[in-house]
mmCIF file of C-alpha atoms in Angstrom:
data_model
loop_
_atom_site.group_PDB
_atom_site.id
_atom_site.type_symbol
_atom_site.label_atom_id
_atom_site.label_comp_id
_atom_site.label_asym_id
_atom_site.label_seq_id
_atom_site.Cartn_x
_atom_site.Cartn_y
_atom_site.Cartn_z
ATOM 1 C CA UNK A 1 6.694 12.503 16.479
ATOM 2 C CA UNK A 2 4.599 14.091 13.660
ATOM 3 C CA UNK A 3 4.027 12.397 10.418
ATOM 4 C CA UNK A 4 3.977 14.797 7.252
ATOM 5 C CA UNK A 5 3.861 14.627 3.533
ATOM 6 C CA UNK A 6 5.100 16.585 0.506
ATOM 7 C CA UNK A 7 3.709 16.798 -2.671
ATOM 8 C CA UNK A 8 4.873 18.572 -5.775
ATOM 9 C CA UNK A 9 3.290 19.301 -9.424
ATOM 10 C CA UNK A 10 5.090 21.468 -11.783
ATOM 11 C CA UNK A 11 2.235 23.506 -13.226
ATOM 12 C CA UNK A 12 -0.948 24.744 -11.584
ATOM 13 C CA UNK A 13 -2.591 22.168 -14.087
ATOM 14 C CA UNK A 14 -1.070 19.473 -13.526
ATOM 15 C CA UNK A 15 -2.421 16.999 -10.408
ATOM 16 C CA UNK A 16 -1.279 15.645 -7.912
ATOM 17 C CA UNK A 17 -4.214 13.304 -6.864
ATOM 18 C CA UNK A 18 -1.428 10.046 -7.166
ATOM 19 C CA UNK A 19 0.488 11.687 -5.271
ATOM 20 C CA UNK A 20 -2.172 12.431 -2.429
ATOM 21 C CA UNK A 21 -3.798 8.793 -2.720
ATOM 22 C CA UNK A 22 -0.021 7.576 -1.793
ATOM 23 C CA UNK A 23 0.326 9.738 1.461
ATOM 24 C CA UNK A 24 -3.240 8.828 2.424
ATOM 25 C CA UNK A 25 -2.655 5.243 2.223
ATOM 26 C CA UNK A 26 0.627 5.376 4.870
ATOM 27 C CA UNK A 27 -1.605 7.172 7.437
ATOM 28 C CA UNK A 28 -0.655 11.144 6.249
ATOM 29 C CA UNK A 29 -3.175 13.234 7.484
ATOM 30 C CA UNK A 30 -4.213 16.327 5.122
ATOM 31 C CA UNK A 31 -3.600 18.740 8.080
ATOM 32 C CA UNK A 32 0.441 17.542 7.237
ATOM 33 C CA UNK A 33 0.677 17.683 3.737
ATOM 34 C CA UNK A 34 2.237 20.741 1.846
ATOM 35 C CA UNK A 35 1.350 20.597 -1.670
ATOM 36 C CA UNK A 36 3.614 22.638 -4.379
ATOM 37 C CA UNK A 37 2.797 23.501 -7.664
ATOM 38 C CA UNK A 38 6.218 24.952 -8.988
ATOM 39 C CA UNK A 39 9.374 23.612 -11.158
ATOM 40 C CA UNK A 40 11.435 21.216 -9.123
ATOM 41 C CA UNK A 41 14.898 23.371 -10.245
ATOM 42 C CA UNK A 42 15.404 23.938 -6.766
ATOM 43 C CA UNK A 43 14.230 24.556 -3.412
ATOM 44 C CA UNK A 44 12.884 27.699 -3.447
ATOM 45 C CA UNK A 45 9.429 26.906 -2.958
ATOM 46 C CA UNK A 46 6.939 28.528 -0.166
ATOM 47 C CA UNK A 47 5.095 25.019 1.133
ATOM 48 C CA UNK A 48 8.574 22.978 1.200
ATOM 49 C CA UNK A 49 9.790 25.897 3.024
ATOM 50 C CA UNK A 50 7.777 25.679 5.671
ATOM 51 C CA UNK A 51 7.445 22.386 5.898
ATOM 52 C CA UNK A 52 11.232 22.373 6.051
ATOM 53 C CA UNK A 53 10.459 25.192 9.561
ATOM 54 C CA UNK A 54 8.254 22.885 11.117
ATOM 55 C CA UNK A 55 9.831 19.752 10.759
ATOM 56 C CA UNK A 56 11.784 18.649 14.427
ATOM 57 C CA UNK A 57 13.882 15.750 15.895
ATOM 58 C CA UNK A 58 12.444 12.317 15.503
ATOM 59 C CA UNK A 59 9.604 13.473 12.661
ATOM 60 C CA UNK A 60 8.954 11.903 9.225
ATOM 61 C CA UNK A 61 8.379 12.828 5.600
ATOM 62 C CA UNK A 62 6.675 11.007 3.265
ATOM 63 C CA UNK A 63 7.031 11.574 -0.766
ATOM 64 C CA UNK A 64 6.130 9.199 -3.427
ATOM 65 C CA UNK A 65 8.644 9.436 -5.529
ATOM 66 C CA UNK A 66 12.415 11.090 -5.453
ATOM 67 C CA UNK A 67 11.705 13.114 -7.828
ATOM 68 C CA UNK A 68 8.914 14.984 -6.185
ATOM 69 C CA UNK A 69 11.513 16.380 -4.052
ATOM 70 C CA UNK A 70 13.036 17.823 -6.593
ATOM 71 C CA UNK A 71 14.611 17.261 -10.004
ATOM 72 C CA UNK A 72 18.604 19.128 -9.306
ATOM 73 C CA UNK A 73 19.570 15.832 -7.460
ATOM 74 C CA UNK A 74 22.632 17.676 -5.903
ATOM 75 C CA UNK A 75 20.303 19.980 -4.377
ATOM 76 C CA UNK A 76 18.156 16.873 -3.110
ATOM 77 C CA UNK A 77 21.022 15.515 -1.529
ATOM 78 C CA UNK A 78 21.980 18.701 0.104
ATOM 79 C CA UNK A 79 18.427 18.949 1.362
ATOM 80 C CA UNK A 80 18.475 15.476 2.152
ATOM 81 C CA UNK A 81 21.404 15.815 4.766
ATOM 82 C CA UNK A 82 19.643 19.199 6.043
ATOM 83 C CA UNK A 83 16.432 17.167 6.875
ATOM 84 C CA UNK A 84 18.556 13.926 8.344
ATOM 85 C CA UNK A 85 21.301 15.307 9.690
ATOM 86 C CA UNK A 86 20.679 18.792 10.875
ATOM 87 C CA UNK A 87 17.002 18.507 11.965
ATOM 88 C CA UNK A 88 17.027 14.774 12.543
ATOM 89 C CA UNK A 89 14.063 13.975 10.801
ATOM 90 C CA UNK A 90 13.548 10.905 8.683
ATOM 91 C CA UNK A 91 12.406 10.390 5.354
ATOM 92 C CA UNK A 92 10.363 7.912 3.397
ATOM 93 C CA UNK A 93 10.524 7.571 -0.247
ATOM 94 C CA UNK A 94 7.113 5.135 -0.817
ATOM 95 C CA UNK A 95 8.181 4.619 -4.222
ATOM 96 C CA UNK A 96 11.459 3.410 -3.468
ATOM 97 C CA UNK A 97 11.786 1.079 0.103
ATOM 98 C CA UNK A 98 15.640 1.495 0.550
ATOM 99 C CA UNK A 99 15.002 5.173 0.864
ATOM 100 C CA UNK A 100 13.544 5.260 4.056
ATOM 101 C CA UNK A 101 16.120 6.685 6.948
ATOM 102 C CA UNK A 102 13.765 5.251 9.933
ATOM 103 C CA UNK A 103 15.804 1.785 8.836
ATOM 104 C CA UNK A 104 19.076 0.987 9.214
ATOM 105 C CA UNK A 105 20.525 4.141 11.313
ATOM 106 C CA UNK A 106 23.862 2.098 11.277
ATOM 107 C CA UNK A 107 26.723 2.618 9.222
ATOM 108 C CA UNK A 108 25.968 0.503 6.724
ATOM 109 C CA UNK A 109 22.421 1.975 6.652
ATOM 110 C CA UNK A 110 23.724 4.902 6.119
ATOM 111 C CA UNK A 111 26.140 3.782 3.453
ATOM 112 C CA UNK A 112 23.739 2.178 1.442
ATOM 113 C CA UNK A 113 21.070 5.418 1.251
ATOM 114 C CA UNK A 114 24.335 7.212 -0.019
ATOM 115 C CA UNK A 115 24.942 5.076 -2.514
ATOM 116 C CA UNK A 116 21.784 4.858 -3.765
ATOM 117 C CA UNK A 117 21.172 9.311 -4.010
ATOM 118 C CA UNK A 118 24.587 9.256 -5.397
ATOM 119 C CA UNK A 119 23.423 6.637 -8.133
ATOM 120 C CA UNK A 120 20.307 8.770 -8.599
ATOM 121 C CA UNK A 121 22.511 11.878 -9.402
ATOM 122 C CA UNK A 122 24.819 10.363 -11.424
ATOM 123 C CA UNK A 123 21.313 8.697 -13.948
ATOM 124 C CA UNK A 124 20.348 12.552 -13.101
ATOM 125 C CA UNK A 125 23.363 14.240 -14.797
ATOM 126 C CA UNK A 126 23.408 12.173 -17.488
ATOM 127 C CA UNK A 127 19.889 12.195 -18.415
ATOM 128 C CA UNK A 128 20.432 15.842 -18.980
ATOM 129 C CA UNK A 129 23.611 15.854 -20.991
ATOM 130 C CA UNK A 130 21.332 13.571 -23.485
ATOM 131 C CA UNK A 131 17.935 14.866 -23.311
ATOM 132 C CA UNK A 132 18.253 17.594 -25.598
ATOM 133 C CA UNK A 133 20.102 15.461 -28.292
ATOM 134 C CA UNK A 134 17.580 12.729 -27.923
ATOM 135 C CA UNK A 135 14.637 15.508 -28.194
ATOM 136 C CA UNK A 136 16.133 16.450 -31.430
ATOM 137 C CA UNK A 137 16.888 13.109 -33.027
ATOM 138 C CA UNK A 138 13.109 12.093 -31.936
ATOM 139 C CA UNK A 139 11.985 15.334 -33.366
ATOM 140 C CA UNK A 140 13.269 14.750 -36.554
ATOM 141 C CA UNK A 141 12.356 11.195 -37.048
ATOM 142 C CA UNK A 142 8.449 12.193 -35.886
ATOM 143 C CA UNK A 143 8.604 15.027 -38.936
ATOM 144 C CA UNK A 144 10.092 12.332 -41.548
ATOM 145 C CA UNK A 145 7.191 10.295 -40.334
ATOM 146 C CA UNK A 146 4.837 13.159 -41.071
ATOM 147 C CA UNK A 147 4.119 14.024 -37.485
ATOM 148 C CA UNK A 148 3.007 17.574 -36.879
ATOM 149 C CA UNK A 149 3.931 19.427 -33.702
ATOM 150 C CA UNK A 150 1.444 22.228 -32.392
ATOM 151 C CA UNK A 151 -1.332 21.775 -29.346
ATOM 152 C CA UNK A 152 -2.026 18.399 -28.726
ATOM 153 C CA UNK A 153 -5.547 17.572 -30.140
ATOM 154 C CA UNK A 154 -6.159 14.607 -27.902
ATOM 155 C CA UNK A 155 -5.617 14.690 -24.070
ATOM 156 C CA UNK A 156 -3.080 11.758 -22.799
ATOM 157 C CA UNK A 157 -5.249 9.095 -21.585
ATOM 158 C CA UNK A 158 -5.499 8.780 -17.414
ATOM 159 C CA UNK A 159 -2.180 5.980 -17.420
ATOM 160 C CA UNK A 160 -0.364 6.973 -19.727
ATOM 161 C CA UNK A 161 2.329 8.201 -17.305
ATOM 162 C CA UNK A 162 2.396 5.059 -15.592
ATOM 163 C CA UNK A 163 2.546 3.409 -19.447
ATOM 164 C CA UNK A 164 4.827 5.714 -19.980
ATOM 165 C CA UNK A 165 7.546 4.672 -16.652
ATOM 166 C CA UNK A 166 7.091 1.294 -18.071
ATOM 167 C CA UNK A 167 8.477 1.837 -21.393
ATOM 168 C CA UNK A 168 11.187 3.755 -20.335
ATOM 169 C CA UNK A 169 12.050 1.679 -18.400
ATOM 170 C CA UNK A 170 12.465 -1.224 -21.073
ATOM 171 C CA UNK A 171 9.250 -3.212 -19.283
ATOM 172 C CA UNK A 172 6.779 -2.358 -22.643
ATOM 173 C CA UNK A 173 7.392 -1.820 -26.059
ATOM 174 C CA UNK A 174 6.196 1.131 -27.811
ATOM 175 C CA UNK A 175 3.727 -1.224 -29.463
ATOM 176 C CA UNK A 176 2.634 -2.773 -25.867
ATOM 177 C CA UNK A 177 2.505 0.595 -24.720
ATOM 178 C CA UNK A 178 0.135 2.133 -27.304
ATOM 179 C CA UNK A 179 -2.203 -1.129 -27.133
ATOM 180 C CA UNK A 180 -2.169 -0.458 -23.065
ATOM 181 C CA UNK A 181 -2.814 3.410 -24.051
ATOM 182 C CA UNK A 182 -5.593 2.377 -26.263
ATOM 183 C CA UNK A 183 -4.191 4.321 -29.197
ATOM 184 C CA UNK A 184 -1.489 3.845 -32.358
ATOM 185 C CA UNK A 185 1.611 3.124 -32.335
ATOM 186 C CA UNK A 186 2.293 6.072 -33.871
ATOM 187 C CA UNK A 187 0.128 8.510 -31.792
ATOM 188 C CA UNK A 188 1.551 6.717 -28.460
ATOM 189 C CA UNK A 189 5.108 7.607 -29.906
ATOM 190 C CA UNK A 190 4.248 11.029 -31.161
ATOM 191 C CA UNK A 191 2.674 11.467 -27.297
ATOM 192 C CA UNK A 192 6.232 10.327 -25.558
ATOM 193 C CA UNK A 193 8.249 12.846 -27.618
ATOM 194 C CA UNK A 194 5.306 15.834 -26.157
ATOM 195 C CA UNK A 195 5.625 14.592 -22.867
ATOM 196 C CA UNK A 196 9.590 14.750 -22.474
ATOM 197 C CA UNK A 197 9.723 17.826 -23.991
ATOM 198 C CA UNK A 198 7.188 19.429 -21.473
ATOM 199 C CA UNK A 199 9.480 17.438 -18.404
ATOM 200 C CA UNK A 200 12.392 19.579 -20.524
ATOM 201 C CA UNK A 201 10.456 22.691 -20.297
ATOM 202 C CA UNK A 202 9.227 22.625 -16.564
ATOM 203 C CA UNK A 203 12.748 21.853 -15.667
ATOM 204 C CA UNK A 204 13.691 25.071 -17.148
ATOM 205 C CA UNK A 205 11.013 27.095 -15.728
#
């Protein structure tokens, strides 16, 4: 059995040092991790690829997060059977516990992983029927609050992504999140609307 992990950034500057901590902390050796720097639109990318060749019978993948898989999340459950079913590998999602296919190899094992990727493509679909209309109403409220679009003249601050998880999530409010940002209300808001319209973007690309 060989122990592997993926990785995946959507630009060449974004990092993926989170990511790499993660793996390194279940035992991933650096040897076994494929790193991508593309779009997650689909699944044509060169380091999945051949970690997808090299994976056999009775390996394992570790990935932080779902979504590091890949954002279509019909295509990640299509690749997901691929990996399970036709090469008999197993994967680990660290991020998310009842995504790991090394428990439960019963039926109602099984069942419940199914549930759960259907569930994700269901939020999936729906988060990008609204996306673009929420873009636009937050675009349009940042203007009447006299918030100018253009390059970004501070960098986001080294959590905000994790601030930012939280509040959409409904755990902080945009005020708790700008006090845990260490910046304004204002500027923490006027940061969300960048960021989700750079996720839009890469998910395009």
């Amino acid at each position: 059995m060989c122990i592997y992990g993926y990785a995946r950034v959507s630009t060449k500057e974004q990092k993926e040092d989170r990511q790499l901590i993660a793996l390194h902390d279940i035992g991933v050796e650096d040897r076994n991790i494929y790193i991508d720097k593309q779009s997650g639109k689909d699944f044509q990318r060169p380091r999945y690829q051949e970690l997808y060749k090299r994976i056999r019978e009775g390996d394992v993948i570790y990935i932080k997060s779902i979504d590091r898989l890949g954002r279509n999340y019909e295509d990640v459950i299509e690749q997901w059977k691929r990996i399970t079913k036709d090469k008999k590998a197993d994967i680990v999602v660290i991020d998310m516990p009842i995504l790991d296919t090394r428990r439960g190899k019963d039926l109602m094992g099984t069942f419940l992983s199914d549930i759960v990727l259907s569930l994700l493509s269901y939020v999936s679909e729906n988060e990008r029927i609204n996306i673009r209309q929420r873009q636009a109403e937050g675009i349009s409220a940042a203007k009447e609050r006299g918030i100018r679009f253009g390059p970004c003249p501070i960098k986001n601050p080294d959590n905000f992504e994790e601030i930012y998880v939280l509040w959409k999530t409904g755990v902080v409010t945009i005020s708790e999140g700008a006090r845990l940002c260490n910046m304004a209300r204002s500027t923490f808001y006027n940061h969300i609307i960048r960021y989700d319209m750079s996720k839009e973007s890469s998910s395009h690309d």
